[in-house]
Coordinates of N, CA and C in Angstrom, one line a residue:
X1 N 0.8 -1.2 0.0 CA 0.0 0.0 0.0 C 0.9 1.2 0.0
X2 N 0.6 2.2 -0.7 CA 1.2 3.3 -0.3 C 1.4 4.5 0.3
X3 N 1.8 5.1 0.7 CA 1.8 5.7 2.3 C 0.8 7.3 1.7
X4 N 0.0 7.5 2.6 CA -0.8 8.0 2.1 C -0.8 9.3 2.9
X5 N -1.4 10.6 2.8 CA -1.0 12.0 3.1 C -2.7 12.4 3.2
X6 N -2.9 12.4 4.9 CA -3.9 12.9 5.5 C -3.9 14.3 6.2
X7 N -5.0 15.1 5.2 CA -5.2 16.5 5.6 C -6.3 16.5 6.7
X8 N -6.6 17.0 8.0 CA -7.5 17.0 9.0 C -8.0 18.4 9.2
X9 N -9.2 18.7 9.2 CA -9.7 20.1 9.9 C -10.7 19.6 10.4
X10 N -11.6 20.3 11.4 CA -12.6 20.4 11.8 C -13.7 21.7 11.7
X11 N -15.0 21.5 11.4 CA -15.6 22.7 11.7 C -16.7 22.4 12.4
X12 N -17.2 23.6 13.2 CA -18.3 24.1 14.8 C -17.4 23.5 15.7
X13 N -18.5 23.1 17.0 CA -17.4 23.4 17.8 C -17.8 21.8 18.7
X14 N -17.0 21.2 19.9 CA -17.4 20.6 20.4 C -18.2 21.0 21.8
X15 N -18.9 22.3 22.3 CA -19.5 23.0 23.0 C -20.9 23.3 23.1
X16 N -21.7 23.0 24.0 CA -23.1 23.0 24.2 C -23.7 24.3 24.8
X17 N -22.9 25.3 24.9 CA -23.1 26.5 25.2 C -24.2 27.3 24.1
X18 N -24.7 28.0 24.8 CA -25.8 29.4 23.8 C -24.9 29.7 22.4
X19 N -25.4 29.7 21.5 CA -24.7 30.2 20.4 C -24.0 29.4 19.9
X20 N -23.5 28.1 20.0 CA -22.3 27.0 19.5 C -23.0 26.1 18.5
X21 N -22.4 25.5 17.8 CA -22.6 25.5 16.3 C -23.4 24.1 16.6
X22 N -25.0 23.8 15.5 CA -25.6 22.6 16.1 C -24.9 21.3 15.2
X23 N -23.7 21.1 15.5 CA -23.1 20.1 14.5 C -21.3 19.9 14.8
X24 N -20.7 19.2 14.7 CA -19.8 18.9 15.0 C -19.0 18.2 13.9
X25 N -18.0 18.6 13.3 CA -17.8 17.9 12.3 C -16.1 17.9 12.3
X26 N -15.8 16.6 12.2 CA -13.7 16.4 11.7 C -14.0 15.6 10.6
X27 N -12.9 16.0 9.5 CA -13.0 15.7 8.1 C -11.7 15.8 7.5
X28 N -11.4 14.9 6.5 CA -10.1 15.0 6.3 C -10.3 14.4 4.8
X29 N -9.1 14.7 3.8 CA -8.5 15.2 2.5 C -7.7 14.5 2.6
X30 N -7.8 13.0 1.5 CA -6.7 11.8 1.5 C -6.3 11.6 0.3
X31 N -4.8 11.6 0.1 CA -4.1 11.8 -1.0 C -3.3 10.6 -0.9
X32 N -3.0 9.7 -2.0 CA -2.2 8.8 -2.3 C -0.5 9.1 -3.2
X33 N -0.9 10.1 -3.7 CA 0.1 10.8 -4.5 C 0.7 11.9 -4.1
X34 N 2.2 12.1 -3.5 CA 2.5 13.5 -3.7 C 2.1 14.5 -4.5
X35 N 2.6 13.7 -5.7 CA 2.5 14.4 -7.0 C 1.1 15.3 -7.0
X36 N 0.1 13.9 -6.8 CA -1.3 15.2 -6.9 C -1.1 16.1 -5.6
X37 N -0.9 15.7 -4.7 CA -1.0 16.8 -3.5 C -0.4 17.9 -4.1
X38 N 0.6 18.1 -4.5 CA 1.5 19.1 -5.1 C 0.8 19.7 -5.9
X39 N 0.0 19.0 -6.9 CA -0.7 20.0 -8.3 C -2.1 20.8 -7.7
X40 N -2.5 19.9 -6.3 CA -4.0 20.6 -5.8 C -3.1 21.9 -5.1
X41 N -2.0 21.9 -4.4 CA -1.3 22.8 -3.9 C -1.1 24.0 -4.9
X42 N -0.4 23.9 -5.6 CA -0.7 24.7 -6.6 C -1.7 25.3 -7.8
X43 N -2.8 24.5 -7.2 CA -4.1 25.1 -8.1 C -4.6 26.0 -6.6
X44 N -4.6 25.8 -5.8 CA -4.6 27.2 -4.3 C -3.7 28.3 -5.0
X45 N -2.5 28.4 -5.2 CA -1.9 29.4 -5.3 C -2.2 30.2 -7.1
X46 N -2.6 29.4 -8.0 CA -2.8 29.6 -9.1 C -4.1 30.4 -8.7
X47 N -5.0 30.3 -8.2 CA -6.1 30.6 -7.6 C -6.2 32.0 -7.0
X48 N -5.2 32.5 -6.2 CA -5.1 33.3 -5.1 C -4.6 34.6 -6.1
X49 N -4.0 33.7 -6.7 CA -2.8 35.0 -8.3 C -4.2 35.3 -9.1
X50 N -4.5 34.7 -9.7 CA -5.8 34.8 -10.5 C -6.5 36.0 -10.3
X51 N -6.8 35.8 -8.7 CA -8.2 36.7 -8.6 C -7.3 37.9 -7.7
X52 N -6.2 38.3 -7.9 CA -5.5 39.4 -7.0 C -5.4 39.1 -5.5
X53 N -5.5 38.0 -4.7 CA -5.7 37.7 -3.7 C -4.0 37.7 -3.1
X54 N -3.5 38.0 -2.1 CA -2.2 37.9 -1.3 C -2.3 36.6 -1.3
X55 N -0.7 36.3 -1.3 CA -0.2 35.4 -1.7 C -0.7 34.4 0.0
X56 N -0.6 35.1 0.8 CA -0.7 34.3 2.2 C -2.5 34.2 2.6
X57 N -3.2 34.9 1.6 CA -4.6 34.3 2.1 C -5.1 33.3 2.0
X58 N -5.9 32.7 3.2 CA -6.0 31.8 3.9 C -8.1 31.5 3.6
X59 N -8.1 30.7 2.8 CA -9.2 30.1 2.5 C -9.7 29.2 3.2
X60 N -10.8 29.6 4.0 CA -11.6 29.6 4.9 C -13.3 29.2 4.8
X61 N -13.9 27.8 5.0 CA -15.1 27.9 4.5 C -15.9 29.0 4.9
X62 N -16.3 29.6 6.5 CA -16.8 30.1 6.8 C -16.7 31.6 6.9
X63 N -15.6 32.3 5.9 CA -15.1 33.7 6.0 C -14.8 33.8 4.6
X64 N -14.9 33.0 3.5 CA -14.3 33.0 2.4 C -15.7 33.3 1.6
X65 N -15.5 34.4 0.7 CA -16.8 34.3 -0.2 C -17.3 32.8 -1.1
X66 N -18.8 32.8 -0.4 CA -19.2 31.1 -0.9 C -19.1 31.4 -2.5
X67 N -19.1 32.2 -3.1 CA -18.8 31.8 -5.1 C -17.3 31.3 -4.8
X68 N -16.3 32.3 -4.8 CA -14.7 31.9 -4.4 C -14.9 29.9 -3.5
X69 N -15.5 29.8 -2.9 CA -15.0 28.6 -2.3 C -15.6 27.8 -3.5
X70 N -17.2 27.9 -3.3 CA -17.4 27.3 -4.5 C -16.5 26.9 -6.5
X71 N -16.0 27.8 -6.9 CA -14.9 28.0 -7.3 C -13.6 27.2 -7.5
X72 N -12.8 27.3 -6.3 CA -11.8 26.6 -6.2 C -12.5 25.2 -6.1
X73 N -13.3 24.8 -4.8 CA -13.5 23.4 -4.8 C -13.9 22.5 -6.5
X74 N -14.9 23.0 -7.2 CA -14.4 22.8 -9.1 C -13.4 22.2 -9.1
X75 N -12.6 23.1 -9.2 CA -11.4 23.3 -9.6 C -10.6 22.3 -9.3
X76 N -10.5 21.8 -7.7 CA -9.6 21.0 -7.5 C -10.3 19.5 -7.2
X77 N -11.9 19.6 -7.4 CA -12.3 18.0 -7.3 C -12.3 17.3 -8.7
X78 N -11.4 17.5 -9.6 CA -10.8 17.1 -11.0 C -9.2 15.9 -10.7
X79 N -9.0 16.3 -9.5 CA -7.7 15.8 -8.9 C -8.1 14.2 -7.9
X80 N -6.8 13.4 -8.2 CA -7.4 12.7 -7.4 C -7.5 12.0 -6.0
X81 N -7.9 12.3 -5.3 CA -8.3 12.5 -3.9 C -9.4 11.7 -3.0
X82 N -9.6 11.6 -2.1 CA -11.0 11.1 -1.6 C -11.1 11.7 -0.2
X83 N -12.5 11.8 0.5 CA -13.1 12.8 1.1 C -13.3 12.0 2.6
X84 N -13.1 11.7 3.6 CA -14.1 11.8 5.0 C -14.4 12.1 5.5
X85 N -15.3 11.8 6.4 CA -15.7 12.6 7.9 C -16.9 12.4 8.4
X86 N -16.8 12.7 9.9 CA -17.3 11.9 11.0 C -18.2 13.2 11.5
X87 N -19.5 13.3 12.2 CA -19.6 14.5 12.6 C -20.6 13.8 13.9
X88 N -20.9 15.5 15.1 CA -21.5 14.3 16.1 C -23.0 16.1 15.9
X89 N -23.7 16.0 16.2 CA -25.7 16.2 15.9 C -25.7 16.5 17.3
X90 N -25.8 17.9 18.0 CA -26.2 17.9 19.2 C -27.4 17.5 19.0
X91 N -28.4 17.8 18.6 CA -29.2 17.1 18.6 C -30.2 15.7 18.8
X92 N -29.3 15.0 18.6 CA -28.2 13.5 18.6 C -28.8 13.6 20.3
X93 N -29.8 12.6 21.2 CA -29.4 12.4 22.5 C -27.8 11.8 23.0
X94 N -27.9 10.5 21.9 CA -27.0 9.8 22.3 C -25.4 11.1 21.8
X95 N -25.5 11.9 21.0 CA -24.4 12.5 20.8 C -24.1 13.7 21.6
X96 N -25.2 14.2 22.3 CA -25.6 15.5 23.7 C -24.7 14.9 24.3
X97 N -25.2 13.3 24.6 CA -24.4 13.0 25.7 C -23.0 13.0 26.0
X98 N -22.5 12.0 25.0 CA -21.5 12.1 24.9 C -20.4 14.3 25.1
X99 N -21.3 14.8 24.4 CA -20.2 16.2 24.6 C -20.2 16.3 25.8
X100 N -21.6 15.9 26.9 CA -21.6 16.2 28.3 C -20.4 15.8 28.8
X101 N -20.1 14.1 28.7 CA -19.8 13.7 29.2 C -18.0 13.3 29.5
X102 N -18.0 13.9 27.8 CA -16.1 14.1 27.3 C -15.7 15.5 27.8
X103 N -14.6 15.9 28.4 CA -14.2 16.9 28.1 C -13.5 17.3 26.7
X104 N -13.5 18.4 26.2 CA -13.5 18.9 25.0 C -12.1 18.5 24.4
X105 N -10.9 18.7 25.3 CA -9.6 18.4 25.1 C -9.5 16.7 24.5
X106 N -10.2 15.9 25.2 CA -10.1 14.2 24.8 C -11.2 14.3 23.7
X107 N -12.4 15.1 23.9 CA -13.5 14.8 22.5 C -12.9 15.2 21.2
X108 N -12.2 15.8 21.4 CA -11.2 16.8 19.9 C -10.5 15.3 19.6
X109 N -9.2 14.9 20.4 CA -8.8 13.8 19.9 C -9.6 12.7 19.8
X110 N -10.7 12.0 20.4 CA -11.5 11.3 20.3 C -12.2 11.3 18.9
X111 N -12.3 12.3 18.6 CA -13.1 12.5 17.0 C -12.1 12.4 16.4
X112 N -11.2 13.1 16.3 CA -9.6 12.5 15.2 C -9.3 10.6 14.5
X113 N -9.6 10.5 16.3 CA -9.5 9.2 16.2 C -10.3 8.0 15.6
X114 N -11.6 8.5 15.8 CA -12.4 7.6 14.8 C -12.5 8.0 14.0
X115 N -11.9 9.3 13.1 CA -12.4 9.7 12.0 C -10.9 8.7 10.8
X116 N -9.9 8.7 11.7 CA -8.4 7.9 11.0 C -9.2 6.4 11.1
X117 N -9.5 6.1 12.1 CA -9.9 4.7 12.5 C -10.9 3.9 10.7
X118 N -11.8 5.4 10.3 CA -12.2 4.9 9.2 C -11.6 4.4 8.0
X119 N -10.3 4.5 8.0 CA -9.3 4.9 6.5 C -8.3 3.9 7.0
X120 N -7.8 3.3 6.0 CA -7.1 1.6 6.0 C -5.4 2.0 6.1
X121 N -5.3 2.5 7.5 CA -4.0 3.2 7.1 C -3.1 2.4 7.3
X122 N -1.5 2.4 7.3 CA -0.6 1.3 7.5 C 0.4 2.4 7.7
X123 N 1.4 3.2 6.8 CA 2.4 4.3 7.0 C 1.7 5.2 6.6
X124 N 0.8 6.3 7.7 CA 0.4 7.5 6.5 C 1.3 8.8 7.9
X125 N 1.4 9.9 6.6 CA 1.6 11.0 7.1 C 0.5 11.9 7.0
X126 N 0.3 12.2 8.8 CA -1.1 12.9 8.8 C -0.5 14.5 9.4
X127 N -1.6 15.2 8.8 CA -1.2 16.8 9.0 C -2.8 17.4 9.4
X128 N -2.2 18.1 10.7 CA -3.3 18.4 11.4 C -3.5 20.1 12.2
X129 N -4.5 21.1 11.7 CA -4.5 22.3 11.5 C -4.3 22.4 12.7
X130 N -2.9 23.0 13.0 CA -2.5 23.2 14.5 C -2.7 24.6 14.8
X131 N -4.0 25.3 14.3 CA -4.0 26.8 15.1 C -5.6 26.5 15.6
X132 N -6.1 26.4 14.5 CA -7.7 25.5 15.6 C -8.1 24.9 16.4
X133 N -7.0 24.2 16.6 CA -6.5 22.7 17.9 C -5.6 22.5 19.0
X134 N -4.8 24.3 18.9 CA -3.8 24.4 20.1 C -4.4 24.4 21.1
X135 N -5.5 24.6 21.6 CA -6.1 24.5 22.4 C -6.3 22.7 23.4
X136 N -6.6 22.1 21.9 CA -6.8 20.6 22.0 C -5.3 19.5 22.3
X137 N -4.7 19.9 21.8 CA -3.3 19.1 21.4 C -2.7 18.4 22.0
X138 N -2.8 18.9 23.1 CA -1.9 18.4 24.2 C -1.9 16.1 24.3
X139 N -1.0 15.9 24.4 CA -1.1 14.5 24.2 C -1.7 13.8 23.3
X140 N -2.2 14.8 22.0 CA -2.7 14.1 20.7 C -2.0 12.8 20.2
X141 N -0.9 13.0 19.7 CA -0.1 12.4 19.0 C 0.3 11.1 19.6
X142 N 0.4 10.9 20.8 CA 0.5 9.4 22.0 C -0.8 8.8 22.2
X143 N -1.4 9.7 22.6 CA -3.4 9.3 22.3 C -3.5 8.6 20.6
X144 N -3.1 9.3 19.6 CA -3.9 8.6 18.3 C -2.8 7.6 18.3
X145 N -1.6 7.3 18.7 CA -0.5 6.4 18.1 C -1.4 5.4 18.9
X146 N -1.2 5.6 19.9 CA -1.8 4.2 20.9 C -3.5 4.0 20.3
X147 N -3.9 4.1 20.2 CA -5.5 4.2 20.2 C -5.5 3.3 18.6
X148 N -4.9 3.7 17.9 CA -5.0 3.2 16.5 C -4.1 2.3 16.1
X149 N -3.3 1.6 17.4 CA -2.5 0.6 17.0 C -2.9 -0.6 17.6
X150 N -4.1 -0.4 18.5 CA -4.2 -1.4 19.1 C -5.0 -2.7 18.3
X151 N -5.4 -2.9 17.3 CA -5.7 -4.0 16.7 C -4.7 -3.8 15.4
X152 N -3.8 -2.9 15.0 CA -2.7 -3.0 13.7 C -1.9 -2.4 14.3
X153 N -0.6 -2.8 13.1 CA 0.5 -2.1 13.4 C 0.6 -0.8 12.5
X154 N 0.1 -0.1 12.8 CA 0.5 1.2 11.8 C 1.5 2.4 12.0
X155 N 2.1 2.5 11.0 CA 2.8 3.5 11.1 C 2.5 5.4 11.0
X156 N 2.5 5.7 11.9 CA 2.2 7.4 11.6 C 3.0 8.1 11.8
X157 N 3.3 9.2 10.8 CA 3.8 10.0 11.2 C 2.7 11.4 11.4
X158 N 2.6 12.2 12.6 CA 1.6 12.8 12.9 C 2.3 14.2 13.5
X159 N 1.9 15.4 12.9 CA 2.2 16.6 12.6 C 1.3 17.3 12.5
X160 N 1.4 18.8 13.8 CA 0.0 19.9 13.4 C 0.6 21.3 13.1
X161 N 0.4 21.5 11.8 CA 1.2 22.6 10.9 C -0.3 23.6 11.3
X162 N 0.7 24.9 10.9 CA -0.1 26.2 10.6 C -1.3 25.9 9.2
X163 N -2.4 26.1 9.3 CA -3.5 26.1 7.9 C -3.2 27.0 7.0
X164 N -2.4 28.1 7.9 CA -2.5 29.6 6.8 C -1.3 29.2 5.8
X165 N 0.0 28.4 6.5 CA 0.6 27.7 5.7 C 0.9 26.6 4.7
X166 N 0.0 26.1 5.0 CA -0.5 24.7 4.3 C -1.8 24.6 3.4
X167 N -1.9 24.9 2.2 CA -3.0 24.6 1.4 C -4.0 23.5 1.3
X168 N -3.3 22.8 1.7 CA -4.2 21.3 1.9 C -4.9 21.6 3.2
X169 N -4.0 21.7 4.1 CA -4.9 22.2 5.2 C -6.4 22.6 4.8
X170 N -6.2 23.5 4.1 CA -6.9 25.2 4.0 C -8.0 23.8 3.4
X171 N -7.9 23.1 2.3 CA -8.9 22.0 2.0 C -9.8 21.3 2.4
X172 N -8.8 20.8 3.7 CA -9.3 19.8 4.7 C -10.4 20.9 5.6
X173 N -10.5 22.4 5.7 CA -11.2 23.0 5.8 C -12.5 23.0 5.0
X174 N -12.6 23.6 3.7 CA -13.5 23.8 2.9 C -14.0 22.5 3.1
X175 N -13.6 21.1 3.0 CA -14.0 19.9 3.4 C -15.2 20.2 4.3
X176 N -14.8 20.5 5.2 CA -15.1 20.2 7.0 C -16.1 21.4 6.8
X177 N -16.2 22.1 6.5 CA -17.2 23.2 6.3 C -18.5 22.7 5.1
X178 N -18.1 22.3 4.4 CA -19.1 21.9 2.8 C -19.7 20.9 3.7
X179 N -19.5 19.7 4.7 CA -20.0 18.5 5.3 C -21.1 19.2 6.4
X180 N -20.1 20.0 6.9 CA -21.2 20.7 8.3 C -22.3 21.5 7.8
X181 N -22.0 22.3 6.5 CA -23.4 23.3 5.8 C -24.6 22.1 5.4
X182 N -23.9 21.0 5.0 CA -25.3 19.9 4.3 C -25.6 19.5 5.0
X183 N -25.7 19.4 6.5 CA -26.3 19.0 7.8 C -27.6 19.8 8.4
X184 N -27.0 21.0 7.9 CA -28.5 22.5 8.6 C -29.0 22.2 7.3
X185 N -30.1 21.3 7.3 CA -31.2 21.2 6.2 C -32.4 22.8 6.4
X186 N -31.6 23.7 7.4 CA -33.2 24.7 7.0 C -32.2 25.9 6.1
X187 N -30.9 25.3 5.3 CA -30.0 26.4 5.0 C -30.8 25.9 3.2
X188 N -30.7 27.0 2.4 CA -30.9 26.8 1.6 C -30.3 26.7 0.4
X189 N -29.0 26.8 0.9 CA -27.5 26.3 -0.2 C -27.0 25.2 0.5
X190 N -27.5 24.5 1.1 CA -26.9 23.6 2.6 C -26.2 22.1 1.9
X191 N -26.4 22.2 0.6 CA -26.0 21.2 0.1 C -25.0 21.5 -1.0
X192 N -24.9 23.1 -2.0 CA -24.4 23.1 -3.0 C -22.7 22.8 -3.0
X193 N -22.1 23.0 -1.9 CA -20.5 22.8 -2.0 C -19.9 21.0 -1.8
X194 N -21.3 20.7 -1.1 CA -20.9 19.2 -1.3 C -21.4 18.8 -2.2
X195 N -21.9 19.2 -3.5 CA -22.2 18.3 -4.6 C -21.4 18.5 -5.5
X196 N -20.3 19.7 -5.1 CA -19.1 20.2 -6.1 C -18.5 18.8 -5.9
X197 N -17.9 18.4 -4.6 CA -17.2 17.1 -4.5 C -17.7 16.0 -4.2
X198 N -18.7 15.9 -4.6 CA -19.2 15.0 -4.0 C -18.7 13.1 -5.0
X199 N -18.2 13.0 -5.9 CA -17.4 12.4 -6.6 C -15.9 11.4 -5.3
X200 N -15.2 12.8 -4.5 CA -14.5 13.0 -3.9 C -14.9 11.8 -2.6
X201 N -16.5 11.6 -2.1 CA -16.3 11.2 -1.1 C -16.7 10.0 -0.4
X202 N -15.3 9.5 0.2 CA -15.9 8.3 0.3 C -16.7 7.4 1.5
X203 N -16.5 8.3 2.9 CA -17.9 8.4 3.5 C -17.9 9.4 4.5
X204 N -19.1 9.7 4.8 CA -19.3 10.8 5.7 C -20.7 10.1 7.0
X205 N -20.0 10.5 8.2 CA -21.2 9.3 9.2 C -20.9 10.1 10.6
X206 N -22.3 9.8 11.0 CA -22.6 10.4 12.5 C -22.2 9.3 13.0
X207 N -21.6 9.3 14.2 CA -21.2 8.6 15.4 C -21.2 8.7 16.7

């Protein structure tokens, strides 16, 4: 098998407070090819030159004008790639509970972890938006090694880069944002960014 290159974001939040997002979502951008990672990488920056955009802005589902995301996502679901993600439905009794009952710090990794748990990994290098998650991080990487080794032997290598840095990242965002909009069925575009990729994915599941 070949070692394979996982992009991770998440979007809303894992918080039951007034105003916190009704949906929970980690999703991740899986590449078998450098090579394509490299050419989707560079259709971000072809992108950014295009439309006069600074070289360091940072493509963002929920700050980024929805034509522009809609746009790029086109653009780069031509490449080839495949899609996951796991999301938890406050709504959801059995998923209320659970936020009650995790603290936020282990639910962040906890969701990581079954969201990799879906994907047949063996040596992958995973890359995980480490400005959204510094909050979370702390003992990630011992938590997912152990947790995901215990019925295989897999190899990870596991790294949480800057998103504003990393285009893929920025992906594994628009991802994680396109999954969480087709969930608010009272939105009335709630579906259009995941049918751009929708080719891309290979599953998406409440848990």
């Amino acid at each position: 098998m070949k070692k394979q290159l996982v992009f991770i974001d998440d979007s809303g939040d894992p918080g039951l407070k007034k105003g916190s997002s009704t949906h929970f979502v980690m999703a991740c951008a899986v590449f078998m090819s450098d090579e394509v990672a490299e050419q989707v990488a560079a259709e971000f920056k072809k992108f950014r030159k295009d439309r006069n955009l600074k070289e360091d802005y940072e493509f963002k589902f929920y700050t980024t004008d929805k034509g522009l995301v809609e746009k790029l996502l086109t653009i780069v679901a031509k490449y080839d790639f495949t899609i996951n993600a796991i999301y938890l439905d406050k709504s959801n009794p059995k998923h209320k509970d659970l936020l009650y009952l995790v603290p936020q710090p282990k639910l962040y990794n906890w969701a990581i972890k079954e969201l990799l748990s879906k994907l047949p990994l063996k040596d992958a290098r995973i890359r995980i938006d480490g400005r959204s998650s510094k909050r979370y991080m702390q003992g990630t990487k011992t938590y997912l090694r152990q947790e995901l080794n215990k019925n295989s032997h897999k190899i990870l290598n596991i790294k949480f880069e800057d998103s504003m840095k990393n285009d893929l990242i920025q992906l594994a965002d628009l991802v994680a944002g396109s999954v969480n909009r087709s969930l608010q069925k009272d939105k009335s575009d709630s579906r259009n960014c995941l049918k751009i990729i929708k080719s891309k994915i290979d599953s998406i599941e409440g848990v």
